[in-house]
Amino acid sequence: MTVGSAERVIGAVDWGGTWIRVALVANGRIVHRERIRRPDSLPDQYAAVATLVQRGAAAVGQPPAAVGVGVAGVVQHGQVMTAINLGITTATDVVGALQGELACPVFLVNDVQAAASSLAIRWPDDLTAVITMGTGIGGAVIEHGRLLTGNGAAGDFGHTVVQVDGPRCPCGGAGCLEALVSGRVLAGAADDLVAWGRSEFLANVRLSGRALHAGDLQDAAQAGDAQAREVLERGAAAFAAGLRTIVAALDPARIVVAGSLLAEDAAFGGLVRQRWDDIRPAWCTTPLVHVADDEDAALLGAANFAAGELETDLQ
């Protein structure tokens, strides 16, 4: 879709652990979108982002005035400090790498914070914590309709410690929530069950030739696979411990959970709610509110962030 010359176009990138999604946004609407699976190496990821933005610009008939990049990692002062599922473990100048390719201003924001900004209008009068579960675990904090970022990493709930002697996390810590339960961890657990000969159901899925994912564990558990259910129960216990940390730190009016695994009718989501009811503090009435996956929220949030930063720069 081409846009009029009077319309300002903003590029938006949702750079996650599995997919890189790119959109061109004009007047708050997405006029072009495209996605690819995230390449393994960081240079290839830079090239993929630049290529998709440039291809989108050609499709809509004009280059973006700026590009907002929502990254699945910790963003501080314009740098990605860590983005484990992208292969970034030390402070990295992502803006510098992309700006030379794109020839326009590039602005970074955490991807979940970008998506959460669209929720602010739903709950403008109190405090809401957001936690998402996809390839990794992300989060955000909204107070009185405003996103709280701290120095950039506020709401990084995937790296709250829930098991002090737990597995090492690529962030440098041990026992982080994301190291104990996430889409990536659950997919790895499914692979382990097959390798150890403990799940005929998952072994049969593997015969289809595709990689196992967290949803396969749910399917196996619902089919009566006791080993798969045990893995999900352990993950639910870790996730509920993370929720307790959120409540102790913030005492929010609600915890918004996002991601298909956390839906009320999902096997894992049901186990999380059971465990939460068992271990939450007696004084706590904080409900879990699931919101459906909406990839447009992250893209529009990144575009809105970039537009705001661009206006600030121009003043």
PDB file of C-alpha atoms in Angstrom:
ATOM      1  CA  MET A   1       0.000   0.000   0.000  1.00  0.00           C
ATOM      2  CA  THR A   2       1.467   3.341  -1.025  1.00  0.00           C
ATOM      3  CA  VAL A   3       0.953   6.403   1.146  1.00  0.00           C
ATOM      4  CA  GLY A   4       0.513  10.063   0.307  1.00  0.00           C
ATOM      5  CA  SER A   5       3.532  12.339   0.291  1.00  0.00           C
ATOM      6  CA  ALA A   6       2.008  14.378   3.135  1.00  0.00           C
ATOM      7  CA  GLU A   7       1.857  11.343   5.444  1.00  0.00           C
ATOM      8  CA  ARG A   8       4.835  10.759   7.674  1.00  0.00           C
ATOM      9  CA  VAL A   9       5.969   7.145   7.706  1.00  0.00           C
ATOM     10  CA  ILE A  10       7.585   5.563  10.762  1.00  0.00           C
ATOM     11  CA  GLY A  11       9.300   2.198  10.671  1.00  0.00           C
ATOM     12  CA  ALA A  12       8.609  -0.309  13.452  1.00  0.00           C
ATOM     13  CA  VAL A  13      10.532  -3.442  14.356  1.00  0.00           C
ATOM     14  CA  ASP A  14       9.453  -6.161  16.788  1.00  0.00           C
ATOM     15  CA  TRP A  15      12.695  -8.063  17.287  1.00  0.00           C
ATOM     16  CA  GLY A  16      11.948 -11.201  19.239  1.00  0.00           C
ATOM     17  CA  GLY A  17      13.620 -14.480  20.023  1.00  0.00           C
ATOM     18  CA  THR A  18      11.906 -16.350  17.181  1.00  0.00           C
ATOM     19  CA  TRP A  19      10.619 -13.765  14.694  1.00  0.00           C
ATOM     20  CA  ILE A  20      11.689 -10.388  13.390  1.00  0.00           C
ATOM     21  CA  ARG A  21       8.579  -8.413  12.424  1.00  0.00           C
ATOM     22  CA  VAL A  22       8.777  -5.130  10.568  1.00  0.00           C
ATOM     23  CA  ALA A  23       6.032  -2.671   9.730  1.00  0.00           C
ATOM     24  CA  LEU A  24       5.674   0.758   8.167  1.00  0.00           C
ATOM     25  CA  VAL A  25       3.199   2.931  10.060  1.00  0.00           C
ATOM     26  CA  ALA A  26       1.414   6.085   8.842  1.00  0.00           C
ATOM     27  CA  ASN A  27      -1.065   8.046  10.954  1.00  0.00           C
ATOM     28  CA  GLY A  28      -1.280   5.246  13.501  1.00  0.00           C
ATOM     29  CA  ARG A  29      -2.099   2.518  11.006  1.00  0.00           C
ATOM     30  CA  ILE A  30       0.101  -0.235   9.636  1.00  0.00           C
ATOM     31  CA  VAL A  31       0.462   0.185   5.880  1.00  0.00           C
ATOM     32  CA  HIS A  32       3.001  -2.572   5.271  1.00  0.00           C
ATOM     33  CA  ARG A  33       4.202  -5.545   7.270  1.00  0.00           C
ATOM     34  CA  GLU A  34       6.544  -8.468   6.844  1.00  0.00           C
ATOM     35  CA  ARG A  35       8.278 -11.014   9.068  1.00  0.00           C
ATOM     36  CA  ILE A  36      11.078 -13.556   8.908  1.00  0.00           C
ATOM     37  CA  ARG A  37      12.511 -16.090  11.300  1.00  0.00           C
ATOM     38  CA  ARG A  38      15.329 -14.540  13.287  1.00  0.00           C
ATOM     39  CA  PRO A  39      18.745 -15.478  11.855  1.00  0.00           C
ATOM     40  CA  ASP A  40      21.265 -16.893  14.304  1.00  0.00           C
ATOM     41  CA  SER A  41      24.136 -14.413  14.063  1.00  0.00           C
ATOM     42  CA  LEU A  42      23.823 -10.808  15.175  1.00  0.00           C
ATOM     43  CA  PRO A  43      25.243  -9.360  11.907  1.00  0.00           C
ATOM     44  CA  ASP A  44      22.656 -11.377   9.976  1.00  0.00           C
ATOM     45  CA  GLN A  45      19.939 -10.018  12.258  1.00  0.00           C
ATOM     46  CA  TYR A  46      21.075  -6.442  11.588  1.00  0.00           C
ATOM     47  CA  ALA A  47      21.027  -7.153   7.860  1.00  0.00           C
ATOM     48  CA  ALA A  48      17.557  -8.709   8.071  1.00  0.00           C
ATOM     49  CA  VAL A  49      16.115  -5.702   9.904  1.00  0.00           C
ATOM     50  CA  ALA A  50      17.640  -3.264   7.420  1.00  0.00           C
ATOM     51  CA  THR A  51      16.478  -5.278   4.426  1.00  0.00           C
ATOM     52  CA  LEU A  52      12.894  -5.559   5.672  1.00  0.00           C
ATOM     53  CA  VAL A  53      12.669  -1.837   6.468  1.00  0.00           C
ATOM     54  CA  GLN A  54      14.085  -0.919   3.072  1.00  0.00           C
ATOM     55  CA  ARG A  55      11.742  -3.321   1.313  1.00  0.00           C
ATOM     56  CA  GLY A  56       8.804  -1.838   3.197  1.00  0.00           C
ATOM     57  CA  ALA A  57       9.868   1.683   2.274  1.00  0.00           C
ATOM     58  CA  ALA A  58       9.916   0.713  -1.380  1.00  0.00           C
ATOM     59  CA  ALA A  59       6.455  -0.826  -1.061  1.00  0.00           C
ATOM     60  CA  VAL A  60       4.859   2.274   0.481  1.00  0.00           C
ATOM     61  CA  GLY A  61       6.711   4.721  -1.732  1.00  0.00           C
ATOM     62  CA  GLN A  62       8.760   6.682   0.797  1.00  0.00           C
ATOM     63  CA  PRO A  63      11.475   6.108   3.380  1.00  0.00           C
ATOM     64  CA  PRO A  64      10.643   6.234   7.091  1.00  0.00           C
ATOM     65  CA  ALA A  65      11.341   9.419   9.016  1.00  0.00           C
ATOM     66  CA  ALA A  66      12.552   7.251  11.898  1.00  0.00           C
ATOM     67  CA  VAL A  67      12.541   3.629  12.982  1.00  0.00           C
ATOM     68  CA  GLY A  68      11.457   2.356  16.388  1.00  0.00           C
ATOM     69  CA  VAL A  69      12.989  -0.964  17.368  1.00  0.00           C
ATOM     70  CA  GLY A  70      11.380  -3.037  20.087  1.00  0.00           C
ATOM     71  CA  VAL A  71      14.007  -5.506  21.333  1.00  0.00           C
ATOM     72  CA  ALA A  72      13.476  -8.558  23.515  1.00  0.00           C
ATOM     73  CA  GLY A  73      16.117  -7.438  26.005  1.00  0.00           C
ATOM     74  CA  VAL A  74      17.254  -4.798  28.465  1.00  0.00           C
ATOM     75  CA  VAL A  75      17.549  -1.356  26.873  1.00  0.00           C
ATOM     76  CA  GLN A  76      19.363   1.438  28.678  1.00  0.00           C
ATOM     77  CA  HIS A  77      20.511   4.798  27.343  1.00  0.00           C
ATOM     78  CA  GLY A  78      20.104   3.709  23.723  1.00  0.00           C
ATOM     79  CA  GLN A  79      22.060   0.476  24.079  1.00  0.00           C
ATOM     80  CA  VAL A  80      20.975  -3.117  24.393  1.00  0.00           C
ATOM     81  CA  MET A  81      22.605  -4.222  27.621  1.00  0.00           C
ATOM     82  CA  THR A  82      21.541  -7.841  27.328  1.00  0.00           C
ATOM     83  CA  ALA A  83      19.175  -9.719  25.027  1.00  0.00           C
ATOM     84  CA  ILE A  84      19.833 -13.365  25.727  1.00  0.00           C
ATOM     85  CA  ASN A  85      17.535 -14.828  23.105  1.00  0.00           C
ATOM     86  CA  LEU A  86      19.134 -12.616  20.446  1.00  0.00           C
ATOM     87  CA  GLY A  87      22.686 -13.597  21.396  1.00  0.00           C
ATOM     88  CA  ILE A  88      23.533 -10.269  23.075  1.00  0.00           C
ATOM     89  CA  THR A  89      25.190 -10.685  26.474  1.00  0.00           C
ATOM     90  CA  THR A  90      27.151  -7.425  26.793  1.00  0.00           C
ATOM     91  CA  ALA A  91      26.288  -3.778  26.116  1.00  0.00           C
ATOM     92  CA  THR A  92      25.847  -3.453  22.349  1.00  0.00           C
ATOM     93  CA  ASP A  93      25.336  -0.362  20.198  1.00  0.00           C
ATOM     94  CA  VAL A  94      22.421  -1.660  18.160  1.00  0.00           C
ATOM     95  CA  VAL A  95      21.423   1.877  17.173  1.00  0.00           C
ATOM     96  CA  GLY A  96      24.848   2.524  15.661  1.00  0.00           C
ATOM     97  CA  ALA A  97      24.778  -0.751  13.750  1.00  0.00           C
ATOM     98  CA  LEU A  98      21.325  -0.083  12.266  1.00  0.00           C
ATOM     99  CA  GLN A  99      21.522   3.665  11.718  1.00  0.00           C
ATOM    100  CA  GLY A 100      24.287   3.364   9.159  1.00  0.00           C
ATOM    101  CA  GLU A 101      22.206   0.874   7.192  1.00  0.00           C
ATOM    102  CA  LEU A 102      18.937   2.801   7.388  1.00  0.00           C
ATOM    103  CA  ALA A 103      20.090   6.430   7.010  1.00  0.00           C
ATOM    104  CA  CYS A 104      17.450   7.687   9.448  1.00  0.00           C
ATOM    105  CA  PRO A 105      17.170   8.033  13.233  1.00  0.00           C
ATOM    106  CA  VAL A 106      16.751   4.746  15.092  1.00  0.00           C
ATOM    107  CA  PHE A 107      15.258   4.541  18.594  1.00  0.00           C
ATOM    108  CA  LEU A 108      15.373   1.514  20.876  1.00  0.00           C
ATOM    109  CA  VAL A 109      12.796   0.343  23.387  1.00  0.00           C
ATOM    110  CA  ASN A 110      12.136  -2.934  25.155  1.00  0.00           C
ATOM    111  CA  ASP A 111       9.574  -4.886  23.127  1.00  0.00           C
ATOM    112  CA  VAL A 112       7.262  -5.726  26.025  1.00  0.00           C
ATOM    113  CA  GLN A 113       7.336  -2.139  27.255  1.00  0.00           C
ATOM    114  CA  ALA A 114       6.363  -1.038  23.753  1.00  0.00           C
ATOM    115  CA  ALA A 115       3.433  -3.463  23.637  1.00  0.00           C
ATOM    116  CA  ALA A 116       2.403  -2.616  27.205  1.00  0.00           C
ATOM    117  CA  SER A 117       2.051   1.045  26.314  1.00  0.00           C
ATOM    118  CA  SER A 118      -1.108   0.072  24.401  1.00  0.00           C
ATOM    119  CA  LEU A 119      -2.574  -1.321  27.648  1.00  0.00           C
ATOM    120  CA  ALA A 120      -2.111   1.909  29.575  1.00  0.00           C
ATOM    121  CA  ILE A 121      -5.407   3.348  28.357  1.00  0.00           C
ATOM    122  CA  ARG A 122      -7.304   0.291  29.674  1.00  0.00           C
ATOM    123  CA  TRP A 123      -6.175   0.787  33.271  1.00  0.00           C
ATOM    124  CA  PRO A 124      -5.404   4.479  33.788  1.00  0.00           C
ATOM    125  CA  ASP A 125      -6.124   4.762  37.504  1.00  0.00           C
ATOM    126  CA  ASP A 126      -3.849   2.318  39.325  1.00  0.00           C
ATOM    127  CA  LEU A 127      -0.784   0.097  38.986  1.00  0.00           C
ATOM    128  CA  THR A 128      -0.587  -2.845  36.586  1.00  0.00           C
ATOM    129  CA  ALA A 129       2.240  -5.351  36.183  1.00  0.00           C
ATOM    130  CA  VAL A 130       2.614  -7.093  32.834  1.00  0.00           C
ATOM    131  CA  ILE A 131       4.460 -10.370  32.314  1.00  0.00           C
ATOM    132  CA  THR A 132       4.753 -12.130  28.972  1.00  0.00           C
ATOM    133  CA  MET A 133       5.909 -15.620  28.094  1.00  0.00           C
ATOM    134  CA  GLY A 134       7.150 -16.444  24.617  1.00  0.00           C
ATOM    135  CA  THR A 135      10.630 -17.578  23.656  1.00  0.00           C
ATOM    136  CA  GLY A 136      11.696 -15.794  26.847  1.00  0.00           C
ATOM    137  CA  ILE A 137       9.947 -13.895  29.621  1.00  0.00           C
ATOM    138  CA  GLY A 138       9.487 -10.136  29.592  1.00  0.00           C
ATOM    139  CA  GLY A 139       7.554  -7.599  31.569  1.00  0.00           C
ATOM    140  CA  ALA A 140       6.527  -4.016  32.146  1.00  0.00           C
ATOM    141  CA  VAL A 141       4.985  -1.784  34.799  1.00  0.00           C
ATOM    142  CA  ILE A 142       2.198   0.722  34.170  1.00  0.00           C
ATOM    143  CA  GLU A 143       1.172   3.287  36.779  1.00  0.00           C
ATOM    144  CA  HIS A 144      -1.715   5.709  36.258  1.00  0.00           C
ATOM    145  CA  GLY A 145      -1.617   5.144  32.517  1.00  0.00           C
ATOM    146  CA  ARG A 146       2.120   5.751  32.273  1.00  0.00           C
ATOM    147  CA  LEU A 147       4.839   3.252  31.464  1.00  0.00           C
ATOM    148  CA  LEU A 148       7.489   3.097  34.188  1.00  0.00           C
ATOM    149  CA  THR A 149      10.909   2.284  32.776  1.00  0.00           C
ATOM    150  CA  GLY A 150      13.347   3.207  35.549  1.00  0.00           C
ATOM    151  CA  ASN A 151      16.749   3.396  33.868  1.00  0.00           C
ATOM    152  CA  GLY A 152      15.292   1.259  31.099  1.00  0.00           C
ATOM    153  CA  ALA A 153      14.902  -2.188  32.623  1.00  0.00           C
ATOM    154  CA  ALA A 154      11.988  -1.794  35.054  1.00  0.00           C
ATOM    155  CA  GLY A 155       9.705  -4.807  34.788  1.00  0.00           C
ATOM    156  CA  ASP A 156      12.375  -7.233  33.595  1.00  0.00           C
ATOM    157  CA  PHE A 157      10.620 -10.026  35.473  1.00  0.00           C
ATOM    158  CA  GLY A 158      12.315 -12.803  33.517  1.00  0.00           C
ATOM    159  CA  HIS A 159      15.442 -12.157  35.565  1.00  0.00           C
ATOM    160  CA  THR A 160      13.947 -12.154  39.021  1.00  0.00           C
ATOM    161  CA  VAL A 161      15.610 -14.934  40.995  1.00  0.00           C
ATOM    162  CA  VAL A 162      13.198 -17.667  42.050  1.00  0.00           C
ATOM    163  CA  GLN A 163      15.708 -20.432  42.857  1.00  0.00           C
ATOM    164  CA  VAL A 164      18.986 -19.280  44.397  1.00  0.00           C
ATOM    165  CA  ASP A 165      20.769 -22.550  43.541  1.00  0.00           C
ATOM    166  CA  GLY A 166      19.076 -22.854  40.156  1.00  0.00           C
ATOM    167  CA  PRO A 167      20.570 -23.199  36.688  1.00  0.00           C
ATOM    168  CA  ARG A 168      22.930 -20.567  35.365  1.00  0.00           C
ATOM    169  CA  CYS A 169      21.307 -17.938  33.197  1.00  0.00           C
ATOM    170  CA  PRO A 170      23.099 -16.349  30.230  1.00  0.00           C
ATOM    171  CA  CYS A 171      22.481 -12.984  31.925  1.00  0.00           C
ATOM    172  CA  GLY A 172      25.201 -13.950  34.413  1.00  0.00           C
ATOM    173  CA  GLY A 173      22.907 -14.881  37.279  1.00  0.00           C
ATOM    174  CA  ALA A 174      21.540 -18.181  38.505  1.00  0.00           C
ATOM    175  CA  GLY A 175      17.999 -19.333  39.121  1.00  0.00           C
ATOM    176  CA  CYS A 176      16.340 -16.623  37.026  1.00  0.00           C
ATOM    177  CA  LEU A 177      12.694 -17.203  36.173  1.00  0.00           C
ATOM    178  CA  GLU A 178      13.526 -17.270  32.455  1.00  0.00           C
ATOM    179  CA  ALA A 179      16.184 -19.937  33.051  1.00  0.00           C
ATOM    180  CA  LEU A 180      13.600 -22.145  34.744  1.00  0.00           C
ATOM    181  CA  VAL A 181      10.525 -21.651  32.589  1.00  0.00           C
ATOM    182  CA  SER A 182      10.037 -20.026  29.186  1.00  0.00           C
ATOM    183  CA  GLY A 183       9.087 -21.201  25.728  1.00  0.00           C
ATOM    184  CA  ARG A 184      12.745 -21.942  25.036  1.00  0.00           C
ATOM    185  CA  VAL A 185      13.209 -23.903  28.277  1.00  0.00           C
ATOM    186  CA  LEU A 186      10.022 -25.921  27.819  1.00  0.00           C
ATOM    187  CA  ALA A 187      10.967 -26.763  24.220  1.00  0.00           C
ATOM    188  CA  GLY A 188      14.347 -27.967  25.496  1.00  0.00           C
ATOM    189  CA  ALA A 189      12.606 -30.085  28.133  1.00  0.00           C
ATOM    190  CA  ALA A 190      10.491 -31.691  25.403  1.00  0.00           C
ATOM    191  CA  ASP A 191      13.662 -32.554  23.481  1.00  0.00           C
ATOM    192  CA  ASP A 192      15.152 -34.061  26.650  1.00  0.00           C
ATOM    193  CA  LEU A 193      12.131 -36.298  27.224  1.00  0.00           C
ATOM    194  CA  VAL A 194      12.519 -37.691  23.723  1.00  0.00           C
ATOM    195  CA  ALA A 195      16.292 -38.135  24.111  1.00  0.00           C
ATOM    196  CA  TRP A 196      15.778 -40.019  27.387  1.00  0.00           C
ATOM    197  CA  GLY A 197      13.046 -42.209  25.903  1.00  0.00           C
ATOM    198  CA  ARG A 198      10.459 -40.925  28.391  1.00  0.00           C
ATOM    199  CA  SER A 199       7.717 -39.701  26.070  1.00  0.00           C
ATOM    200  CA  GLU A 200       6.293 -41.783  23.265  1.00  0.00           C
ATOM    201  CA  PHE A 201       3.886 -38.952  22.415  1.00  0.00           C
ATOM    202  CA  LEU A 202       6.671 -36.433  21.866  1.00  0.00           C
ATOM    203  CA  ALA A 203       8.814 -38.989  20.036  1.00  0.00           C
ATOM    204  CA  ASN A 204       5.970 -39.442  17.561  1.00  0.00           C
ATOM    205  CA  VAL A 205       5.696 -35.677  17.111  1.00  0.00           C
ATOM    206  CA  ARG A 206       9.424 -35.529  16.416  1.00  0.00           C
ATOM    207  CA  LEU A 207       8.957 -38.093  13.633  1.00  0.00           C
ATOM    208  CA  SER A 208       7.069 -35.415  11.685  1.00  0.00           C
ATOM    209  CA  GLY A 209      10.443 -33.766  11.109  1.00  0.00           C
ATOM    210  CA  ARG A 210       9.783 -30.461  12.845  1.00  0.00           C
ATOM    211  CA  ALA A 211      11.352 -29.083  15.998  1.00  0.00           C
ATOM    212  CA  LEU A 212       9.454 -29.559  19.246  1.00  0.00           C
ATOM    213  CA  HIS A 213       8.018 -26.513  21.002  1.00  0.00           C
ATOM    214  CA  ALA A 214       6.382 -25.744  24.327  1.00  0.00           C
ATOM    215  CA  GLY A 215       2.902 -26.346  22.950  1.00  0.00           C
ATOM    216  CA  ASP A 216       3.843 -29.965  22.275  1.00  0.00           C
ATOM    217  CA  LEU A 217       4.381 -30.471  26.019  1.00  0.00           C
ATOM    218  CA  GLN A 218       0.848 -29.227  26.623  1.00  0.00           C
ATOM    219  CA  ASP A 219      -0.529 -31.582  23.991  1.00  0.00           C
ATOM    220  CA  ALA A 220       1.388 -34.467  25.531  1.00  0.00           C
ATOM    221  CA  ALA A 221       0.166 -33.654  29.046  1.00  0.00           C
ATOM    222  CA  GLN A 222      -3.436 -33.408  27.865  1.00  0.00           C
ATOM    223  CA  ALA A 223      -3.018 -36.799  26.156  1.00  0.00           C
ATOM    224  CA  GLY A 224      -2.097 -38.340  29.512  1.00  0.00           C
ATOM    225  CA  ASP A 225       1.701 -38.153  29.353  1.00  0.00           C
ATOM    226  CA  ALA A 226       2.736 -38.028  33.020  1.00  0.00           C
ATOM    227  CA  GLN A 227       6.324 -36.956  32.261  1.00  0.00           C
ATOM    228  CA  ALA A 228       5.165 -33.973  30.216  1.00  0.00           C
ATOM    229  CA  ARG A 229       2.718 -32.945  32.924  1.00  0.00           C
ATOM    230  CA  GLU A 230       5.477 -33.121  35.537  1.00  0.00           C
ATOM    231  CA  VAL A 231       7.614 -30.729  33.471  1.00  0.00           C
ATOM    232  CA  LEU A 232       4.692 -28.308  33.164  1.00  0.00           C
ATOM    233  CA  GLU A 233       3.985 -28.516  36.899  1.00  0.00           C
ATOM    234  CA  ARG A 234       7.597 -27.644  37.722  1.00  0.00           C
ATOM    235  CA  GLY A 235       7.447 -24.737  35.306  1.00  0.00           C
ATOM    236  CA  ALA A 236       4.152 -23.533  36.784  1.00  0.00           C
ATOM    237  CA  ALA A 237       5.675 -23.616  40.289  1.00  0.00           C
ATOM    238  CA  ALA A 238       8.580 -21.451  39.125  1.00  0.00           C
ATOM    239  CA  PHE A 239       6.253 -19.041  37.321  1.00  0.00           C
ATOM    240  CA  ALA A 240       4.015 -18.676  40.371  1.00  0.00           C
ATOM    241  CA  ALA A 241       7.104 -17.944  42.492  1.00  0.00           C
ATOM    242  CA  GLY A 242       7.898 -15.148  40.045  1.00  0.00           C
ATOM    243  CA  LEU A 243       4.367 -13.796  40.464  1.00  0.00           C
ATOM    244  CA  ARG A 244       4.826 -13.750  44.216  1.00  0.00           C
ATOM    245  CA  THR A 245       7.967 -11.637  43.772  1.00  0.00           C
ATOM    246  CA  ILE A 246       6.026  -9.194  41.600  1.00  0.00           C
ATOM    247  CA  VAL A 247       3.318  -8.874  44.236  1.00  0.00           C
ATOM    248  CA  ALA A 248       5.832  -8.382  47.055  1.00  0.00           C
ATOM    249  CA  ALA A 249       7.647  -5.652  45.112  1.00  0.00           C
ATOM    250  CA  LEU A 250       4.709  -3.808  43.559  1.00  0.00           C
ATOM    251  CA  ASP A 251       1.390  -4.961  45.078  1.00  0.00           C
ATOM    252  CA  PRO A 252      -0.306  -4.210  41.733  1.00  0.00           C
ATOM    253  CA  ALA A 253      -4.038  -3.984  41.156  1.00  0.00           C
ATOM    254  CA  ARG A 254      -3.647  -6.777  38.605  1.00  0.00           C
ATOM    255  CA  ILE A 255      -1.030  -8.845  36.832  1.00  0.00           C
ATOM    256  CA  VAL A 256      -1.595  -8.985  33.098  1.00  0.00           C
ATOM    257  CA  VAL A 257      -0.245 -12.205  31.606  1.00  0.00           C
ATOM    258  CA  ALA A 258       0.333 -12.496  27.866  1.00  0.00           C
ATOM    259  CA  GLY A 259       1.249 -15.385  25.625  1.00  0.00           C
ATOM    260  CA  SER A 260      -0.786 -18.375  24.474  1.00  0.00           C
ATOM    261  CA  LEU A 261       0.775 -20.665  27.095  1.00  0.00           C
ATOM    262  CA  LEU A 262      -0.684 -18.484  29.856  1.00  0.00           C
ATOM    263  CA  ALA A 263      -4.283 -18.464  28.622  1.00  0.00           C
ATOM    264  CA  GLU A 264      -6.834 -19.731  31.135  1.00  0.00           C
ATOM    265  CA  ASP A 265      -7.829 -22.625  28.893  1.00  0.00           C
ATOM    266  CA  ALA A 266      -4.216 -23.682  28.205  1.00  0.00           C
ATOM    267  CA  ALA A 267      -2.821 -26.598  30.189  1.00  0.00           C
ATOM    268  CA  PHE A 268       0.139 -24.576  31.428  1.00  0.00           C
ATOM    269  CA  GLY A 269      -1.982 -21.506  32.169  1.00  0.00           C
ATOM    270  CA  GLY A 270      -4.335 -23.628  34.257  1.00  0.00           C
ATOM    271  CA  LEU A 271      -1.459 -25.087  36.262  1.00  0.00           C
ATOM    272  CA  VAL A 272      -0.043 -21.608  36.863  1.00  0.00           C
ATOM    273  CA  ARG A 273      -3.374 -20.430  38.274  1.00  0.00           C
ATOM    274  CA  GLN A 274      -3.691 -23.476  40.513  1.00  0.00           C
ATOM    275  CA  ARG A 275      -0.198 -22.948  41.887  1.00  0.00           C
ATOM    276  CA  TRP A 276      -0.786 -19.212  42.309  1.00  0.00           C
ATOM    277  CA  ASP A 277      -3.910 -19.849  44.346  1.00  0.00           C
ATOM    278  CA  ASP A 278      -1.884 -22.195  46.556  1.00  0.00           C
ATOM    279  CA  ILE A 279       1.106 -19.943  47.303  1.00  0.00           C
ATOM    280  CA  ARG A 280       0.044 -16.332  47.042  1.00  0.00           C
ATOM    281  CA  PRO A 281       0.127 -14.334  50.275  1.00  0.00           C
ATOM    282  CA  ALA A 282      -3.021 -14.457  52.383  1.00  0.00           C
ATOM    283  CA  TRP A 283      -3.427 -10.681  52.052  1.00  0.00           C
ATOM    284  CA  CYS A 284      -3.106 -10.725  48.263  1.00  0.00           C
ATOM    285  CA  THR A 285      -6.170 -10.462  46.034  1.00  0.00           C
ATOM    286  CA  THR A 286      -4.240  -9.629  42.847  1.00  0.00           C
ATOM    287  CA  PRO A 287      -5.980 -11.289  39.883  1.00  0.00           C
ATOM    288  CA  LEU A 288      -4.294 -12.683  36.786  1.00  0.00           C
ATOM    289  CA  VAL A 289      -5.749 -11.142  33.618  1.00  0.00           C
ATOM    290  CA  HIS A 290      -4.843 -12.786  30.326  1.00  0.00           C
ATOM    291  CA  VAL A 291      -4.638 -10.708  27.151  1.00  0.00           C
ATOM    292  CA  ALA A 292      -4.507 -12.339  23.750  1.00  0.00           C
ATOM    293  CA  ASP A 293      -1.351 -12.153  21.651  1.00  0.00           C
ATOM    294  CA  ASP A 294      -1.341  -9.038  19.495  1.00  0.00           C
ATOM    295  CA  GLU A 295       1.767  -8.538  17.410  1.00  0.00           C
ATOM    296  CA  ASP A 296       0.382  -5.188  16.226  1.00  0.00           C
ATOM    297  CA  ALA A 297       0.654  -3.834  19.787  1.00  0.00           C
ATOM    298  CA  ALA A 298       4.446  -4.215  19.829  1.00  0.00           C
ATOM    299  CA  LEU A 299       4.808  -2.743  16.345  1.00  0.00           C
ATOM    300  CA  LEU A 300       2.523   0.229  16.977  1.00  0.00           C
ATOM    301  CA  GLY A 301       4.156   0.783  20.363  1.00  0.00           C
ATOM    302  CA  ALA A 302       7.618   0.871  18.778  1.00  0.00           C
ATOM    303  CA  ALA A 303       6.381   3.281  16.108  1.00  0.00           C
ATOM    304  CA  ASN A 304       4.744   5.547  18.705  1.00  0.00           C
ATOM    305  CA  PHE A 305       7.915   5.540  20.777  1.00  0.00           C
ATOM    306  CA  ALA A 306      10.029   6.497  17.757  1.00  0.00           C
ATOM    307  CA  ALA A 307       7.627   9.251  16.737  1.00  0.00           C
ATOM    308  CA  GLY A 308       7.725  10.715  20.239  1.00  0.00           C
ATOM    309  CA  GLU A 309      11.523  10.568  20.421  1.00  0.00           C
ATOM    310  CA  LEU A 310      11.784  12.153  16.976  1.00  0.00           C
ATOM    311  CA  GLU A 311       9.566  15.039  18.027  1.00  0.00           C
ATOM    312  CA  THR A 312      11.719  15.541  21.142  1.00  0.00           C
ATOM    313  CA  ASP A 313      14.879  15.607  19.036  1.00  0.00           C
ATOM    314  CA  LEU A 314      13.379  18.171  16.683  1.00  0.00           C
ATOM    315  CA  GLN A 315      12.370  20.587  19.442  1.00  0.00           C
TER     316      GLN A 315
END
